[in-house]
mmCIF file with all atom_site columns, C-alpha atoms in Angstrom:
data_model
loop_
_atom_site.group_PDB
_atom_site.id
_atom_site.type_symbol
_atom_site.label_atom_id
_atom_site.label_alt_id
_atom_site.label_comp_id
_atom_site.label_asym_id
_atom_site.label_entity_id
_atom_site.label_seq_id
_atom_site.pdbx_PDB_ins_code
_atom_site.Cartn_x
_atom_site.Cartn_y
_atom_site.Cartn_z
_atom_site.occupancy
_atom_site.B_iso_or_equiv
_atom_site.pdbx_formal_charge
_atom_site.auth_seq_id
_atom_site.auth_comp_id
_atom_site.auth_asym_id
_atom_site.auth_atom_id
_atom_site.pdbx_PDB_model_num
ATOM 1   C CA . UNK A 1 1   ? 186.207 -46.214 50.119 1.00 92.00 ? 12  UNK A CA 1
ATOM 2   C CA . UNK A 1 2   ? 186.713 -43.060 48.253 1.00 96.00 ? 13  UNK A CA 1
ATOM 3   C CA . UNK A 1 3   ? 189.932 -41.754 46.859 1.00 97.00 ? 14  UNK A CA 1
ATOM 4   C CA . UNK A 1 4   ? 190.860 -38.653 45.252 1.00 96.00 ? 15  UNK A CA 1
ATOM 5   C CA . UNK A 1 5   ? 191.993 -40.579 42.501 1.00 96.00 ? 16  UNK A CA 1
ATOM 6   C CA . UNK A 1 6   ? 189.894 -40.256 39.356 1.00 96.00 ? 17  UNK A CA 1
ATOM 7   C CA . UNK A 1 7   ? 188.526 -43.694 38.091 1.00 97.00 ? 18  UNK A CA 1
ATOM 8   C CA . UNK A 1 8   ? 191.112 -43.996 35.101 1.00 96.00 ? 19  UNK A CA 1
ATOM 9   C CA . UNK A 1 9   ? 194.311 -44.125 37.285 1.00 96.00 ? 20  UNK A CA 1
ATOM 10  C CA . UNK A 1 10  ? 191.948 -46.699 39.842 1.00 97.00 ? 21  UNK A CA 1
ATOM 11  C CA . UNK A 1 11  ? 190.980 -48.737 36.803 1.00 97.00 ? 22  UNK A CA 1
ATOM 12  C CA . UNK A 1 12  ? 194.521 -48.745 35.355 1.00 96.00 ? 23  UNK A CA 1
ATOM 13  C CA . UNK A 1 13  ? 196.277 -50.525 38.755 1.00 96.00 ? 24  UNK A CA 1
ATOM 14  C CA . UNK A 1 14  ? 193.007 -52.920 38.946 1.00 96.00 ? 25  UNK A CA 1
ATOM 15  C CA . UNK A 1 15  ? 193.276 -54.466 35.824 1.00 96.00 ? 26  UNK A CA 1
ATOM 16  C CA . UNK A 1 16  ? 197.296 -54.805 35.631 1.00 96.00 ? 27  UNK A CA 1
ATOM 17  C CA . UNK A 1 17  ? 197.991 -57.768 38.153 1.00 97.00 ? 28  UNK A CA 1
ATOM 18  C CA . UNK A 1 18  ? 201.344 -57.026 38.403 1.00 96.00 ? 29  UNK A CA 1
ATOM 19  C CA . UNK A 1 19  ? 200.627 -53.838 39.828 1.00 96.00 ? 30  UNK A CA 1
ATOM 20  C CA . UNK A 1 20  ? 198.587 -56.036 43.331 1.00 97.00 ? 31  UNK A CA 1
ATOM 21  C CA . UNK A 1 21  ? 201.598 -56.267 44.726 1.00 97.00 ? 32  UNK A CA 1
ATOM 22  C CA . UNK A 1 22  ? 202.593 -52.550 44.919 1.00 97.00 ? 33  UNK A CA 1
ATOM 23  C CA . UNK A 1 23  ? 199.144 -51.175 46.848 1.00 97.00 ? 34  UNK A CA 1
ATOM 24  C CA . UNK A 1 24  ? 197.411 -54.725 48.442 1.00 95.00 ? 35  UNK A CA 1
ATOM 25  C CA . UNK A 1 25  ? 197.753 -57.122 50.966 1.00 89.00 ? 36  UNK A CA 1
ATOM 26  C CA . UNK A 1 26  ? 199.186 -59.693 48.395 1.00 93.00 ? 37  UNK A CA 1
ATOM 27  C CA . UNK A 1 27  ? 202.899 -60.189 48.509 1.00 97.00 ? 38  UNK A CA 1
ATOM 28  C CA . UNK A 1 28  ? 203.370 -61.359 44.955 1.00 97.00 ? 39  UNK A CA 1
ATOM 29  C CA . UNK A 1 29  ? 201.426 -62.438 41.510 1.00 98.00 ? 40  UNK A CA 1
ATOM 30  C CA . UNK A 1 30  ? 202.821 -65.930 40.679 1.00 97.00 ? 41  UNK A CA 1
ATOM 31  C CA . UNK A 1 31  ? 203.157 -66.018 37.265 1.00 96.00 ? 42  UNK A CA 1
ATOM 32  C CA . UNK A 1 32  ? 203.873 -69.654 36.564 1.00 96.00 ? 43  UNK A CA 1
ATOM 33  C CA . UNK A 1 33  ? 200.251 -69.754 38.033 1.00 96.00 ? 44  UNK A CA 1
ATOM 34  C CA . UNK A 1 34  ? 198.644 -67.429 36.080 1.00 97.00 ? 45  UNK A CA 1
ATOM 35  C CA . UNK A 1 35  ? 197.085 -67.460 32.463 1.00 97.00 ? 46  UNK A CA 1
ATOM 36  C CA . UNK A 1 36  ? 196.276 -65.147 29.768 1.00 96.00 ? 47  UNK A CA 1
ATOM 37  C CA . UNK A 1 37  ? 197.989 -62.051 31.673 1.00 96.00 ? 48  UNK A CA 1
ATOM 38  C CA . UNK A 1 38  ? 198.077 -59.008 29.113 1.00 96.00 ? 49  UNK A CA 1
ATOM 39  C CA . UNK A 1 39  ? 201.747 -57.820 28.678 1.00 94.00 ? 50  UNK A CA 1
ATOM 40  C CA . UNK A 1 40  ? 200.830 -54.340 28.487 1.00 95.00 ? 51  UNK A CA 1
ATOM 41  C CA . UNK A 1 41  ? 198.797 -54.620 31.777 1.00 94.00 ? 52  UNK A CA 1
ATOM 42  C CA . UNK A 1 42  ? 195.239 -54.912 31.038 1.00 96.00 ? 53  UNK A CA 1
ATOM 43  C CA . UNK A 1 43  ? 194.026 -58.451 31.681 1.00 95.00 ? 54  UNK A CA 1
ATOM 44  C CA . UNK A 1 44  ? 190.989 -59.264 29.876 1.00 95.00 ? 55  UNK A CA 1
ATOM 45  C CA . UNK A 1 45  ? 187.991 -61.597 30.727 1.00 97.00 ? 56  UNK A CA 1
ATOM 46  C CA . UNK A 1 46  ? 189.207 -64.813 31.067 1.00 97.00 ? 57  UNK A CA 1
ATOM 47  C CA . UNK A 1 47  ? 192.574 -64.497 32.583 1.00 97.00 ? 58  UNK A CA 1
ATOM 48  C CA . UNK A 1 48  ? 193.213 -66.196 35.792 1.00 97.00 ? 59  UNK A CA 1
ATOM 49  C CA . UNK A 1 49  ? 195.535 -64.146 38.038 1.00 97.00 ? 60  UNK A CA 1
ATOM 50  C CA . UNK A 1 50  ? 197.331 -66.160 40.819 1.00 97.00 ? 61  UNK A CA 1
ATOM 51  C CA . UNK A 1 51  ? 198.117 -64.469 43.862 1.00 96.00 ? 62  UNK A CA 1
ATOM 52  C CA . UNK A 1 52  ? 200.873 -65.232 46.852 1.00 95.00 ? 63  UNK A CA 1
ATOM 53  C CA . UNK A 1 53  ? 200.044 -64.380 50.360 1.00 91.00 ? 64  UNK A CA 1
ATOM 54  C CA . UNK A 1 54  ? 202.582 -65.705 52.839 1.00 92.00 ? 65  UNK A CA 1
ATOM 55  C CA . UNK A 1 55  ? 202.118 -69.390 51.675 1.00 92.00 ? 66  UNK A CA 1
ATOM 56  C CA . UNK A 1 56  ? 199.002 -69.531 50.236 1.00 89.00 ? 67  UNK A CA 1
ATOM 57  C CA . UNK A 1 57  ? 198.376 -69.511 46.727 1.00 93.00 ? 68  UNK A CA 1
ATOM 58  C CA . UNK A 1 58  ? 195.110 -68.360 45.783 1.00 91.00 ? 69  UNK A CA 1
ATOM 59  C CA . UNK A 1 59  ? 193.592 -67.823 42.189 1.00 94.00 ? 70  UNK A CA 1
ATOM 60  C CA . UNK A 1 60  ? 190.691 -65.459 40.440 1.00 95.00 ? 71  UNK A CA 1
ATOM 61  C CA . UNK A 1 61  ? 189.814 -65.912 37.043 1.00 96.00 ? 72  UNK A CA 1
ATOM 62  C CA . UNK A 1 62  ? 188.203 -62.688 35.658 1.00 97.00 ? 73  UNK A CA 1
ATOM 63  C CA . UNK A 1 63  ? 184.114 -62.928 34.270 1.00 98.00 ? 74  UNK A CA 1
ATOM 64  C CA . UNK A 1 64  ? 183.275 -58.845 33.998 1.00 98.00 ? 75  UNK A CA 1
ATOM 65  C CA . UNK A 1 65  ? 184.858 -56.199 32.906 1.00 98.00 ? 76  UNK A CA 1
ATOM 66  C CA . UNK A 1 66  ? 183.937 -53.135 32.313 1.00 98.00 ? 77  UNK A CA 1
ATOM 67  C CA . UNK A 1 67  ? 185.686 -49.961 31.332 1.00 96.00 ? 78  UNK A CA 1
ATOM 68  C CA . UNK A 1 68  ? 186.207 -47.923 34.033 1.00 96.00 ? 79  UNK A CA 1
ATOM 69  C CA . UNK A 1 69  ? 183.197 -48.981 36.351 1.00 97.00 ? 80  UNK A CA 1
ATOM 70  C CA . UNK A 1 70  ? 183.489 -52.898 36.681 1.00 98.00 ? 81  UNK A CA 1
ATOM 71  C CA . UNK A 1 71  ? 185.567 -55.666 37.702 1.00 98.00 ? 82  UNK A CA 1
ATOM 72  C CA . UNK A 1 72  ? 184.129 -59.296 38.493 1.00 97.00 ? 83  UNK A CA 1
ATOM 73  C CA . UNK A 1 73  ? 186.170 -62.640 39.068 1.00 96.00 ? 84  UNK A CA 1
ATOM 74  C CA . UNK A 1 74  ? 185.543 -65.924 40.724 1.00 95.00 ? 85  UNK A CA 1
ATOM 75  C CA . UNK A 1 75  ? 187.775 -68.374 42.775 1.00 91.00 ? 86  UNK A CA 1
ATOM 76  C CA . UNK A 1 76  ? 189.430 -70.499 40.127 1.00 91.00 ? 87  UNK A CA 1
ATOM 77  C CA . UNK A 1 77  ? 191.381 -72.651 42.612 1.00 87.00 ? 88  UNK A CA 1
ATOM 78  C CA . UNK A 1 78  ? 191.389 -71.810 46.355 1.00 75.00 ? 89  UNK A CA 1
ATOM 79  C CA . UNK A 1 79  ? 191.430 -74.490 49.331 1.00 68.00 ? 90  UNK A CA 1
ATOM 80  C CA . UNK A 1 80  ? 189.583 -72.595 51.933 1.00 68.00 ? 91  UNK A CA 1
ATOM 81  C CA . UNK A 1 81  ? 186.437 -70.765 49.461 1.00 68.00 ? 92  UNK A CA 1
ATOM 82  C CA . UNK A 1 82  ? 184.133 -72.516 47.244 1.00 74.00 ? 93  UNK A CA 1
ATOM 83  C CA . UNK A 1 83  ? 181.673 -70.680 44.538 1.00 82.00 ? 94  UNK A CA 1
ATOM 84  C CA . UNK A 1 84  ? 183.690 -67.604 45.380 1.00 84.00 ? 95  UNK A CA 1
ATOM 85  C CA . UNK A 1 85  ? 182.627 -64.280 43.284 1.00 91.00 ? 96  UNK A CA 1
ATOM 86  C CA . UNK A 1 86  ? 184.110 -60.855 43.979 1.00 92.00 ? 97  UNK A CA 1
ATOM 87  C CA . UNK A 1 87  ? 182.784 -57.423 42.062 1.00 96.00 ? 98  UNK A CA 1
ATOM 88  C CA . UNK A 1 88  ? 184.782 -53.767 42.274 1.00 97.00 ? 99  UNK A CA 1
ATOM 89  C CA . UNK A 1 89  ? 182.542 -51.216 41.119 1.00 98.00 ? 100 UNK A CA 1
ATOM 90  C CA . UNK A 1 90  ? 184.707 -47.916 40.546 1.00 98.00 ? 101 UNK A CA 1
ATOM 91  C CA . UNK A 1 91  ? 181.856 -45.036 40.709 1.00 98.00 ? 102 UNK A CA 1
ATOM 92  C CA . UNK A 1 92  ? 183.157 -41.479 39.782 1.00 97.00 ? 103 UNK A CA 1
ATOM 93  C CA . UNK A 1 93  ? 182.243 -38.441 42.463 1.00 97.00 ? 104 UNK A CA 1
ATOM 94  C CA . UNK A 1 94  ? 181.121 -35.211 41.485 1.00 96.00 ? 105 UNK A CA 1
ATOM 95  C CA . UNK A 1 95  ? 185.353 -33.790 42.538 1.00 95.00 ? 106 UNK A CA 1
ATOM 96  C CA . UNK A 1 96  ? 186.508 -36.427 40.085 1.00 94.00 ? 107 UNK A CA 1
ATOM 97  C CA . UNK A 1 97  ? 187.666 -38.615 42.698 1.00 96.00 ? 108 UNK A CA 1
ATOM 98  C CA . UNK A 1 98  ? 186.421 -42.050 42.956 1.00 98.00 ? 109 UNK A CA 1
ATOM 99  C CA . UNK A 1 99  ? 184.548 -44.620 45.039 1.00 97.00 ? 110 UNK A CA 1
ATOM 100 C CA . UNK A 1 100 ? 185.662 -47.859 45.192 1.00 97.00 ? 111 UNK A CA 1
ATOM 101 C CA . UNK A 1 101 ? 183.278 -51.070 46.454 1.00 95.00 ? 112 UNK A CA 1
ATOM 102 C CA . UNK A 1 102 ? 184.546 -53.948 46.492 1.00 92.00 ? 113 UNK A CA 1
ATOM 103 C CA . UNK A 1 103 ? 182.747 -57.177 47.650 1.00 90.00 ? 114 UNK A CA 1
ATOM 104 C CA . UNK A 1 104 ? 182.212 -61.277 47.100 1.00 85.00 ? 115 UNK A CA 1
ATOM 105 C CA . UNK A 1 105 ? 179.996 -63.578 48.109 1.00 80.00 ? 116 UNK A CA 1
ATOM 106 C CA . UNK A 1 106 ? 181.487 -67.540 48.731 1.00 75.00 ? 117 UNK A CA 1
ATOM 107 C CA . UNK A 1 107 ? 180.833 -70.844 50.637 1.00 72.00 ? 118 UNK A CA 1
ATOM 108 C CA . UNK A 1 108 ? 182.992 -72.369 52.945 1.00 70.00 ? 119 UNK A CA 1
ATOM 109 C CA . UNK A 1 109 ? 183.451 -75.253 55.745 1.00 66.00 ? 120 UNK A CA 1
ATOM 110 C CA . UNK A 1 110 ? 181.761 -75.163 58.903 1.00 67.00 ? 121 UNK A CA 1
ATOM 111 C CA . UNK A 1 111 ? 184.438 -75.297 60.270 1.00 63.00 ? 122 UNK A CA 1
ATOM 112 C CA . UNK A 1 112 ? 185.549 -71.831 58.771 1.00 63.00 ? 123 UNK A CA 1
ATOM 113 C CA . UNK A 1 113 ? 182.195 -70.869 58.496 1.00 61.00 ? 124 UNK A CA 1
ATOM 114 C CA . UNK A 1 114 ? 182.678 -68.442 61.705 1.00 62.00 ? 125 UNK A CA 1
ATOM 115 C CA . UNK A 1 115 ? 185.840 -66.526 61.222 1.00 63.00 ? 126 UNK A CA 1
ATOM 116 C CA . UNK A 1 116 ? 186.056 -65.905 57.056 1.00 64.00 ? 127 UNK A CA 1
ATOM 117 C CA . UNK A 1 117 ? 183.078 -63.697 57.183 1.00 67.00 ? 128 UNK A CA 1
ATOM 118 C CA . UNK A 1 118 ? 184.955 -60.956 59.114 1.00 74.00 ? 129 UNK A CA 1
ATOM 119 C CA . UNK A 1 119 ? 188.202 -62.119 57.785 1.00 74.00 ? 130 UNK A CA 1
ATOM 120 C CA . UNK A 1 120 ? 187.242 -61.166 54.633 1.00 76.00 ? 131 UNK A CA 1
ATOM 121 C CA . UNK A 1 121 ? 185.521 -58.094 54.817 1.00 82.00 ? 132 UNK A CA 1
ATOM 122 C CA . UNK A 1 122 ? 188.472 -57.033 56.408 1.00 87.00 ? 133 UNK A CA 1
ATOM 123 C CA . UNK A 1 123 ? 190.463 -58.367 53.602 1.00 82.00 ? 134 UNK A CA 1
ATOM 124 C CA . UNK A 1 124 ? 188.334 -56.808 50.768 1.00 86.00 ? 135 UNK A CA 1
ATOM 125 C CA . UNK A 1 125 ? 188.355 -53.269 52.929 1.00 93.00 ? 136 UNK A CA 1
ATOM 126 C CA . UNK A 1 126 ? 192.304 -53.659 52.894 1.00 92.00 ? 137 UNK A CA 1
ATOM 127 C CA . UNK A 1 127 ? 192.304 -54.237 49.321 1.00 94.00 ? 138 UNK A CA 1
ATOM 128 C CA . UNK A 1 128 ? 190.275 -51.069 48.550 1.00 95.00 ? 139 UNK A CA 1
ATOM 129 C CA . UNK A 1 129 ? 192.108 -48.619 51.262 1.00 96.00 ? 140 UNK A CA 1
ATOM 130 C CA . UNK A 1 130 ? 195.703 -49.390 49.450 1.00 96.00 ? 141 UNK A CA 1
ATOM 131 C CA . UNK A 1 131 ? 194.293 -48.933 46.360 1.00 97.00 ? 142 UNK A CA 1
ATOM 132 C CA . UNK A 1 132 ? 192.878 -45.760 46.758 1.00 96.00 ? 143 UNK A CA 1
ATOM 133 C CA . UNK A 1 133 ? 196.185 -44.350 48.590 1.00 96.00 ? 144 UNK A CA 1
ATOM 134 C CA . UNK A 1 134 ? 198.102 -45.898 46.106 1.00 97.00 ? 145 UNK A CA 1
ATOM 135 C CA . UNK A 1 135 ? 195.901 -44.441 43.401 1.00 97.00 ? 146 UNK A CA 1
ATOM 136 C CA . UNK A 1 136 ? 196.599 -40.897 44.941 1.00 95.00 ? 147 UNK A CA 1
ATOM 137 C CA . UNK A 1 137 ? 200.482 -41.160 45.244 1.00 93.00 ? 148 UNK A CA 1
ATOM 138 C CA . UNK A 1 138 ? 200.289 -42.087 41.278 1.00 85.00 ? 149 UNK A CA 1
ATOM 139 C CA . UNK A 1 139 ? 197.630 -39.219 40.944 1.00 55.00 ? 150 UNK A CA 1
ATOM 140 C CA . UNK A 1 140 ? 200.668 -36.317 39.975 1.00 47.00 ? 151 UNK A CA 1
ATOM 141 C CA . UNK A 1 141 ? 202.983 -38.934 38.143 1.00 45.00 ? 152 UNK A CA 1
ATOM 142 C CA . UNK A 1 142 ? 199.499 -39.078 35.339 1.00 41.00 ? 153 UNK A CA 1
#
């Protein structure tokens, strides 16, 4: 995905949680659920940010970070992934817009085995689409 956005107003909504809720497919960030948040909106390494979807609780503690270019976190409790690691690499264009790629790799049931590949793919491209047009409506407000 690739937003006119440059990477510092991307990277600024990434690494606030509280900001999820505003431009992704997660209704709310539970706090009582998460740990280590950064008041000021820029979670470090380490922090686990819990997420509500509908009912479902799900939870990503961050492992990378890096200025501008690199997010990483892993499932830190989630029913329906095991061994789950995600990575959004924010890559600036030559307009000073941004690209946005954002990806994980997991294990899962059988069972689920069939439907959470395309599920989430679909997910993950839904993250990154409302990011970048949410990164562009903030664009003029920077």
């Amino acid at each position: 995905m690739t937003t006119s956005a440059s990477p510092e107003v991307v990277w600024k909504l990434l690494v606030n949680a509280a900001s999820w809720p505003l431009w992704s497919k997660v209704d709310s960030l539970d706090t009582t659920r998460s740990v280590g948040l950064d008041p000021g909106g820029d979670d470090g390494v380490g922090a686990v940010r819990a997420f509500r979807t509908g009912r479902t609780v799900t939870g990503e503690r961050l492992t990378e970070k890096v200025e501008r270019r690199l997010l990483a976190y892993e499932d830190a409790f989630n029913s329906s992934m095991h061994n789950y690691h995600a990575r959004i690499e924010l890559k600036p264009t030559a307009s000073s817009g941004t690209v946005i790629h954002w990806y994980g790799e997991y294990e899962t049931s059988r069972l689920l085995g069939w439907v959470m590949p395309r599920y989430l793919q679909k997910f993950m491209q839904g993250m990154a689409d409302g990011l970048a047009r949410y990164a562009e409506e903030c664009k003029p407000a920077q």
